[in-house]
mmCIF file of C-alpha atoms in Angstrom:
data_model
loop_
_atom_site.group_PDB
_atom_site.id
_atom_site.type_symbol
_atom_site.label_atom_id
_atom_site.label_comp_id
_atom_site.label_asym_id
_atom_site.label_seq_id
_atom_site.Cartn_x
_atom_site.Cartn_y
_atom_site.Cartn_z
ATOM 1 C CA UNK A 1 0.050 -0.106 0.197
ATOM 2 C CA UNK A 2 2.570 2.234 0.882
ATOM 3 C CA UNK A 3 4.208 1.984 -2.276
ATOM 4 C CA UNK A 4 0.927 2.661 -4.417
ATOM 5 C CA UNK A 5 1.191 6.105 -1.948
ATOM 6 C CA UNK A 6 4.928 6.880 -3.294
ATOM 7 C CA UNK A 7 3.490 6.004 -6.750
ATOM 8 C CA UNK A 8 0.496 8.707 -6.522
ATOM 9 C CA UNK A 9 2.275 10.951 -5.030
ATOM 10 C CA UNK A 10 5.035 11.125 -7.308
ATOM 11 C CA UNK A 11 2.113 11.528 -10.511
ATOM 12 C CA UNK A 12 0.790 14.387 -9.103
ATOM 13 C CA UNK A 13 3.922 15.940 -8.985
ATOM 14 C CA UNK A 14 4.460 15.220 -12.133
ATOM 15 C CA UNK A 15 1.360 16.568 -13.600
ATOM 16 C CA UNK A 16 2.040 19.748 -11.298
ATOM 17 C CA UNK A 17 5.184 20.202 -13.230
ATOM 18 C CA UNK A 18 3.256 19.718 -16.544
ATOM 19 C CA UNK A 19 0.598 21.970 -14.993
ATOM 20 C CA UNK A 20 3.005 24.820 -14.690
ATOM 21 C CA UNK A 21 4.013 24.497 -18.251
ATOM 22 C CA UNK A 22 0.904 25.983 -18.809
ATOM 23 C CA UNK A 23 1.199 28.591 -16.127
ATOM 24 C CA UNK A 24 4.363 29.706 -17.823
ATOM 25 C CA UNK A 25 3.526 29.300 -21.670
ATOM 26 C CA UNK A 26 -0.481 29.798 -21.941
ATOM 27 C CA UNK A 27 -1.749 31.091 -24.984
ATOM 28 C CA UNK A 28 -4.416 33.090 -22.774
ATOM 29 C CA UNK A 29 -4.257 34.479 -18.875
ATOM 30 C CA UNK A 30 -7.979 32.675 -18.649
ATOM 31 C CA UNK A 31 -5.816 29.134 -19.391
ATOM 32 C CA UNK A 32 -2.790 30.207 -16.685
ATOM 33 C CA UNK A 33 -5.553 31.186 -13.929
ATOM 34 C CA UNK A 34 -7.177 27.774 -14.842
ATOM 35 C CA UNK A 35 -4.032 25.920 -14.491
ATOM 36 C CA UNK A 36 -3.153 27.589 -11.563
ATOM 37 C CA UNK A 37 -6.335 26.400 -9.848
ATOM 38 C CA UNK A 38 -5.387 22.462 -11.257
ATOM 39 C CA UNK A 39 -2.198 23.443 -9.418
ATOM 40 C CA UNK A 40 -3.946 24.569 -6.184
ATOM 41 C CA UNK A 41 -6.094 21.075 -6.522
ATOM 42 C CA UNK A 42 -2.453 18.799 -7.132
ATOM 43 C CA UNK A 43 -1.193 20.918 -3.585
ATOM 44 C CA UNK A 44 -3.507 19.261 -2.102
ATOM 45 C CA UNK A 45 -4.189 15.948 -2.900
ATOM 46 C CA UNK A 46 -0.146 15.676 -2.442
ATOM 47 C CA UNK A 47 -0.267 17.375 0.698
ATOM 48 C CA UNK A 48 -2.796 14.949 1.223
ATOM 49 C CA UNK A 49 -1.079 11.757 0.610
ATOM 50 C CA UNK A 50 1.975 13.370 2.719
ATOM 51 C CA UNK A 51 -0.652 13.074 5.176
ATOM 52 C CA UNK A 52 -1.200 9.658 4.848
ATOM 53 C CA UNK A 53 2.062 8.169 4.359
ATOM 54 C CA UNK A 54 3.051 10.311 7.824
ATOM 55 C CA UNK A 55 0.438 9.022 9.478
ATOM 56 C CA UNK A 56 -0.721 12.296 11.087
ATOM 57 C CA UNK A 57 -4.204 14.493 11.198
ATOM 58 C CA UNK A 58 -2.005 17.601 11.298
ATOM 59 C CA UNK A 59 -1.939 18.291 7.609
ATOM 60 C CA UNK A 60 -5.323 18.164 7.663
ATOM 61 C CA UNK A 61 -5.452 22.280 8.538
ATOM 62 C CA UNK A 62 -2.796 22.962 6.069
ATOM 63 C CA UNK A 63 -5.382 21.758 2.811
ATOM 64 C CA UNK A 64 -8.202 23.574 4.597
ATOM 65 C CA UNK A 65 -5.699 26.725 4.724
ATOM 66 C CA UNK A 66 -4.780 25.670 0.984
ATOM 67 C CA UNK A 67 -7.808 25.369 -0.638
ATOM 68 C CA UNK A 68 -9.527 28.458 1.394
ATOM 69 C CA UNK A 69 -6.573 30.489 -0.258
ATOM 70 C CA UNK A 70 -7.304 28.446 -3.799
ATOM 71 C CA UNK A 71 -10.533 29.951 -4.204
ATOM 72 C CA UNK A 72 -10.154 33.046 -2.824
ATOM 73 C CA UNK A 73 -7.305 33.456 -5.642
ATOM 74 C CA UNK A 74 -9.430 32.264 -8.281
ATOM 75 C CA UNK A 75 -12.111 34.399 -7.768
ATOM 76 C CA UNK A 76 -9.811 37.576 -7.363
ATOM 77 C CA UNK A 77 -8.093 36.441 -10.115
ATOM 78 C CA UNK A 78 -11.109 36.117 -12.584
ATOM 79 C CA UNK A 79 -12.992 39.468 -11.327
ATOM 80 C CA UNK A 80 -9.846 41.423 -12.263
ATOM 81 C CA UNK A 81 -10.046 39.458 -15.874
ATOM 82 C CA UNK A 82 -13.306 40.898 -16.038
ATOM 83 C CA UNK A 83 -13.579 43.966 -15.069
ATOM 84 C CA UNK A 84 -9.966 45.104 -14.363
ATOM 85 C CA UNK A 85 -10.163 45.758 -10.601
ATOM 86 C CA UNK A 86 -10.996 43.747 -7.935
ATOM 87 C CA UNK A 87 -12.661 46.385 -5.245
ATOM 88 C CA UNK A 88 -15.279 48.228 -6.798
ATOM 89 C CA UNK A 89 -14.917 51.717 -4.895
ATOM 90 C CA UNK A 90 -18.415 54.095 -5.205
ATOM 91 C CA UNK A 91 -16.797 57.629 -6.822
ATOM 92 C CA UNK A 92 -20.111 58.939 -6.445
ATOM 93 C CA UNK A 93 -19.900 60.294 -2.621
#
């Protein structure tokens, strides 16, 4: 079982490297944004596999923190791409 988890961890890291190529060479900004979101998901899965290998629950908090930060970052970048600003200010006051 441990060999299977190590193989899965190596596959996750290899796909993360492949996705990094899309981040740097993406044809458009939305493609790069999707690749960054995918890297966040792969990082979460890699930490979960490491948590299984070390037989600890400590990394669960780290996984939740990374998931929340990844979601906020994806929403912020998407809003910036769509509107050109993240925080809308009312200039009519």
